[in-house]
Short mmCIF file of C-alpha atoms in Angstrom, two decimals:
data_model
loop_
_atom_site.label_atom_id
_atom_site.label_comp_id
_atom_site.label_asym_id
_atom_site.label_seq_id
_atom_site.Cartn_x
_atom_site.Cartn_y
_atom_site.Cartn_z
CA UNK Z 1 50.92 257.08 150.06
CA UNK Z 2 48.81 253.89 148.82
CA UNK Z 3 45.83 253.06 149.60
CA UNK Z 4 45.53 249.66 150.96
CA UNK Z 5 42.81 247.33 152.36
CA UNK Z 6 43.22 244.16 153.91
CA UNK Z 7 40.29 241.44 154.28
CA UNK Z 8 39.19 239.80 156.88
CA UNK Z 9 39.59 242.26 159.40
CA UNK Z 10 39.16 239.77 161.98
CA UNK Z 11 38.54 235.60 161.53
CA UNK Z 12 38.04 232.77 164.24
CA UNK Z 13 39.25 229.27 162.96
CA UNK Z 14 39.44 225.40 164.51
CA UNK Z 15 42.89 224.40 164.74
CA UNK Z 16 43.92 222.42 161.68
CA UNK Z 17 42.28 224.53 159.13
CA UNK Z 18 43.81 227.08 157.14
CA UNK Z 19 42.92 231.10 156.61
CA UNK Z 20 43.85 233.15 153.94
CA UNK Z 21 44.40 236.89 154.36
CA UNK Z 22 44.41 239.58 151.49
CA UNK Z 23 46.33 242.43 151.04
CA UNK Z 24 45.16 245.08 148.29
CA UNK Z 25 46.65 248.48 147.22
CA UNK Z 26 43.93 250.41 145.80
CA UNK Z 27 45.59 252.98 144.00
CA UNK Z 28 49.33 252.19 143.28
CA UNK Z 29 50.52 248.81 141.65
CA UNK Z 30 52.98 247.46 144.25
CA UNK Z 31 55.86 244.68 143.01
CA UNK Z 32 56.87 244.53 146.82
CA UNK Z 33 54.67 244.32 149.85
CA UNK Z 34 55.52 243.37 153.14
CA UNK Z 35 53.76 241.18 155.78
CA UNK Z 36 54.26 241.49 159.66
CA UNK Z 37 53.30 239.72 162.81
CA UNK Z 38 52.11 241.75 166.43
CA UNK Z 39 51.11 239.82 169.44
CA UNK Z 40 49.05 241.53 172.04
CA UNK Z 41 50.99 244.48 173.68
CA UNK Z 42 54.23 243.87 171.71
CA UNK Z 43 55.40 245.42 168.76
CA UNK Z 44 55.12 244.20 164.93
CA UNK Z 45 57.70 242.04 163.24
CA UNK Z 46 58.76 241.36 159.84
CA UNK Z 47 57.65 238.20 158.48
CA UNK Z 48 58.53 237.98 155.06
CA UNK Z 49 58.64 240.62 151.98
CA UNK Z 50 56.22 239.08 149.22
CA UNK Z 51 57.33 240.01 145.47
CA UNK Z 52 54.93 240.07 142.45
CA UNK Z 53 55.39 237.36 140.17
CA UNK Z 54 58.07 235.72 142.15
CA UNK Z 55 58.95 234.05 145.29
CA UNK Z 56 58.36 235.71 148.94
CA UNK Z 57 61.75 235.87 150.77
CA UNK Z 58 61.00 234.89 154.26
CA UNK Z 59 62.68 236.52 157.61
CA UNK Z 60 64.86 234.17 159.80
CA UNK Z 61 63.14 231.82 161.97
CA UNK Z 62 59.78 232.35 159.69
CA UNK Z 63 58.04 228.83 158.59
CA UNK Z 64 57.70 229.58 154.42
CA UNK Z 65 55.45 225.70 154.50
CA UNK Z 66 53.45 226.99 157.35
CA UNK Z 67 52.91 230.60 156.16
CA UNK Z 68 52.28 231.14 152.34
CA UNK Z 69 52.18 234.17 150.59
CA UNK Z 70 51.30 234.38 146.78
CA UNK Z 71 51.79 238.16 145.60
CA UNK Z 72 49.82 236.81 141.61
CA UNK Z 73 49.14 240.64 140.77
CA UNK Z 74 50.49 244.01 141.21
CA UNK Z 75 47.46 245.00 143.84
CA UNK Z 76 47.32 242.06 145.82
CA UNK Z 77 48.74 240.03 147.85
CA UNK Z 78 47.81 237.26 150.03
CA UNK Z 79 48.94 235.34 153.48
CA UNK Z 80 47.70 231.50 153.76
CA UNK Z 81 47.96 230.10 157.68
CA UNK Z 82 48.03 226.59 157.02
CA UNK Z 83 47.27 223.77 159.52
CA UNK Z 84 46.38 227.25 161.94
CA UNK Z 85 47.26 226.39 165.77
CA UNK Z 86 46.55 228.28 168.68
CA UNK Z 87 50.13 229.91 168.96
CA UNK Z 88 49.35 231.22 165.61
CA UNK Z 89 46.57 233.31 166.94
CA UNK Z 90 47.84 237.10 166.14
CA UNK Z 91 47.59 240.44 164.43
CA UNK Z 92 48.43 240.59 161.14
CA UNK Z 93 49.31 243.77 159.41
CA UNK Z 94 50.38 244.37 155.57
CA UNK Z 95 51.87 247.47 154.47
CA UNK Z 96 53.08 248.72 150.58
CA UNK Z 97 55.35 251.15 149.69
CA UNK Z 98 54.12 254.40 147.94
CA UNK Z 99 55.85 256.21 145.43
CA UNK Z 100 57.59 258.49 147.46
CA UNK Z 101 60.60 257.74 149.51
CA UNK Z 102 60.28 256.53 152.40
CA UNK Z 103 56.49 256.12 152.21
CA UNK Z 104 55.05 253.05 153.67
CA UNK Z 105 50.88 252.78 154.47
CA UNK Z 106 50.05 250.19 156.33
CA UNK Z 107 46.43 248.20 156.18
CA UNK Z 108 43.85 248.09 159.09
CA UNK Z 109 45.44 244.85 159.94
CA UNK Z 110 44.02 241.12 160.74
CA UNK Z 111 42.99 239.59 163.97
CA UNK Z 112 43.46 235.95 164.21
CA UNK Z 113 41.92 234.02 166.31
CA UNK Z 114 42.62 230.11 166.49
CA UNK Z 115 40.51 228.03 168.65
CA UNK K 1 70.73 241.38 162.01
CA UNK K 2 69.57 244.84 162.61
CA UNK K 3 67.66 245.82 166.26
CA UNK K 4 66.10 248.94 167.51
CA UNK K 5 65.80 249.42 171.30
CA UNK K 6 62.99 251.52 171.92
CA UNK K 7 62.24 252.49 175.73
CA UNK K 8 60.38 252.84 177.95
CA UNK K 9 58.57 250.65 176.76
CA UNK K 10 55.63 251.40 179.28
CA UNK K 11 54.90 255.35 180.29
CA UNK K 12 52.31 256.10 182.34
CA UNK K 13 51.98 260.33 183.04
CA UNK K 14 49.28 262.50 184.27
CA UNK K 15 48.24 265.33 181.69
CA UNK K 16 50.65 268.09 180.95
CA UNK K 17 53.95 266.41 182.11
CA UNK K 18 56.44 265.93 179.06
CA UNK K 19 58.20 262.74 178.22
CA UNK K 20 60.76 261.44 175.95
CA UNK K 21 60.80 257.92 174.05
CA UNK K 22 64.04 256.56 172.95
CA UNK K 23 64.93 254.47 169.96
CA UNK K 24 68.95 253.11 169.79
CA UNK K 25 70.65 250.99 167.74
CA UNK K 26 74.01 250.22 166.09
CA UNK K 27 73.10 249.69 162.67
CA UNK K 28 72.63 253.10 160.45
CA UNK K 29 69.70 253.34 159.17
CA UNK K 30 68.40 255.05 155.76
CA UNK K 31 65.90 256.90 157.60
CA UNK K 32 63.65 256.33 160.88
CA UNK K 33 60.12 256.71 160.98
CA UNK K 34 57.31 257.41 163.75
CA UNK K 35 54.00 255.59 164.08
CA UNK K 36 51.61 255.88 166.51
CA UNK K 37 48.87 252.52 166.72
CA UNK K 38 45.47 252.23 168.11
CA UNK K 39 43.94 248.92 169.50
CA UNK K 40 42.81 247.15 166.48
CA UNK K 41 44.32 249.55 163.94
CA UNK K 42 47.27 249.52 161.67
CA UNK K 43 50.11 251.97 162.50
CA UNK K 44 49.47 255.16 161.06
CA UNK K 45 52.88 257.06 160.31
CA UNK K 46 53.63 260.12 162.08
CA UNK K 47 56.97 261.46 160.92
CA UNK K 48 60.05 260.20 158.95
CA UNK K 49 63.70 261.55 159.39
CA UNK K 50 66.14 260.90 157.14
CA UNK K 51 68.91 263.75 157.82
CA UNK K 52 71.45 263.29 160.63
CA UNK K 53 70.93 265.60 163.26
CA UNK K 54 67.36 266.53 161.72
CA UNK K 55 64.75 267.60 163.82
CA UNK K 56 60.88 267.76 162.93
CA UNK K 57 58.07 269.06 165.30
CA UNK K 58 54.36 268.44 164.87
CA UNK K 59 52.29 270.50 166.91
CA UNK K 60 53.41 269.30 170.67
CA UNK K 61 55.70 265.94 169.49
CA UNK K 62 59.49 267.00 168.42
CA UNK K 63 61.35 264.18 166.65
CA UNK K 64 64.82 263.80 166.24
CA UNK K 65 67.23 261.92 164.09
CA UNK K 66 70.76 261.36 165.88
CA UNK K 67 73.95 262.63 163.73
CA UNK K 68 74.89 259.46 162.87
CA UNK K 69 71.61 258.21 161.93
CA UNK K 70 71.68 255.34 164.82
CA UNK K 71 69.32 256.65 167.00
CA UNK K 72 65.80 258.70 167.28
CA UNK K 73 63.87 260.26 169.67
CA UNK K 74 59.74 261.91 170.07
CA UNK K 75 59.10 263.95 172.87
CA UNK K 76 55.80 265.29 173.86
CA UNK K 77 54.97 268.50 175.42
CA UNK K 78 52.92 268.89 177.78
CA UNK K 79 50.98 265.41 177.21
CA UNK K 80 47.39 265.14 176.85
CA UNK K 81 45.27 262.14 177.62
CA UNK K 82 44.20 261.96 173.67
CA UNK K 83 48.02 261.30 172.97
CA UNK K 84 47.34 257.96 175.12
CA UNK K 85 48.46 254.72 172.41
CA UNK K 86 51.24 252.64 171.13
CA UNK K 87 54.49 254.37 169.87
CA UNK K 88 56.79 252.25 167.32
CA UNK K 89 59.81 253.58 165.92
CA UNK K 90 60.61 251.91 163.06
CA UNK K 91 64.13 251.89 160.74
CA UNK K 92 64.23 251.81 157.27
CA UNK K 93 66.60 248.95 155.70
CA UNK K 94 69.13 250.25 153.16
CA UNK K 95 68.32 250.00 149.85
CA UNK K 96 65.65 247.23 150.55
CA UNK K 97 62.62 248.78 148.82
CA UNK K 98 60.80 250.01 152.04
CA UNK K 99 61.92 247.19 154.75
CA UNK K 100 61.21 248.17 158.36
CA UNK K 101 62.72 246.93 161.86
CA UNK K 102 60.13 247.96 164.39
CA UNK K 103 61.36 248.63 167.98
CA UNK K 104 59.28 247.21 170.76
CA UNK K 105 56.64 249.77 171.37
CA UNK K 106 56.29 252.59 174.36
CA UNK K 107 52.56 251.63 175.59
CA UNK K 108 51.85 255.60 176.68
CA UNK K 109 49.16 256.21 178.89
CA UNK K 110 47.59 260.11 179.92
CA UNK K 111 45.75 260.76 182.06
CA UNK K 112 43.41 263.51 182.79
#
């Protein structure tokens, strides 16, 4: 599978601001990526797939204004929480898909914090 | 919209009991994998299925794909308290470029 690193591993914002989040795949150039959601003790949900050198398509009930992803290169994308609120507070994950079937790696994932 | 039901979604067991999770749905899915999460981590993947009826053992966990490729399960053998963390099955969208639909999660705890 890919290798993929994600940056910052954790960040602690004011409400209002916004936080970018990157996704890289080290080793394999990626057209798709995907970026998911996990609050504390539950399980991780899609948020939107993001698509090299085109638009992200966003999962139902997912703000595209509030969270946007830019995928500019085959080995990275990146997540922008705009206007961050509390309620946005989560774990953020990325994962790519490798070159075999059914190969997914997922990165270390990104702890938001909003205060 | 496809779901997958994954329970129990809490398991607490003393070390060496066995236990089964469960993942259900009624959407087929192209294949069905198994992560296993750590606090702070990214899932790490443990299996994938992709054959009905397939079954796949590593070391003490045995994973199973149902015939109609609907439903999954893991079971662990005699449990030990280093198997303690989070459990996600997670489907595989057809023909969506490696799309998953997590279930909720079986929080497992061992212990000694």
């Amino acid at each position: 599978g890919a290798v993929v690193s994600q940056h910052p591993s954790w960040v602690i914002c004011k409400s209002g601001t916004s936080v970018k989040i990157e996704c890289r795949s080290l080793d394999f150039q990626a057209t798709t990526m995907f970026w998911y959601r996990q609050f504390p003790k539950q399980s991780l949900m899609l948020m939107a797939t993001s698509n090299e050198g085109s638009k992200a398509t966003y999962e139902q009930g997912v703000e595209k204004d509030k969270f946007l992803i830019n995928h500019a290169s085959l080995t990275l994308s990146t997540l922008t929480v705009t206007s961050a609120h509390p309620e946005d507070s989560s774990f953020y994950i990325c994962s790519v898909p490798g070159t075999g079937a059914n190969v997914l790696t997922f990165g270390a994932g990104s702890r938001l914090t909003v205060l | 919209t496809q779901l997958l039901e994954q329970s129990p979604q809490f398991l607490s067991i003393q070390e060496g009991e066995n236990l089964t999770v469960y993942c259900n749905s009624s959407s087929v899915f192209s294949s069905l994998q198994w992560y296993r999460q750590e606090p702070g981590e990214g899932p790490v993947l443990l299996v994938t299925v992709v054959t009905g009826g397939e079954v796949k053992k590593l070391k003490r966990l045995t994973f199973q794909f149902g015939d109609a490729r609907k439903d999954s399960s893991l079971h662990i053998t005699a449990a030990q308290p280093g198997d303690t963390g989070l459990y996600l099955c997670a489907g595989e969208v057809d023909n969506q470029g490696g799309k998953l639909i997590f279930g909720q999660g079986t929080e497992l705890s061992v212990k000694p």
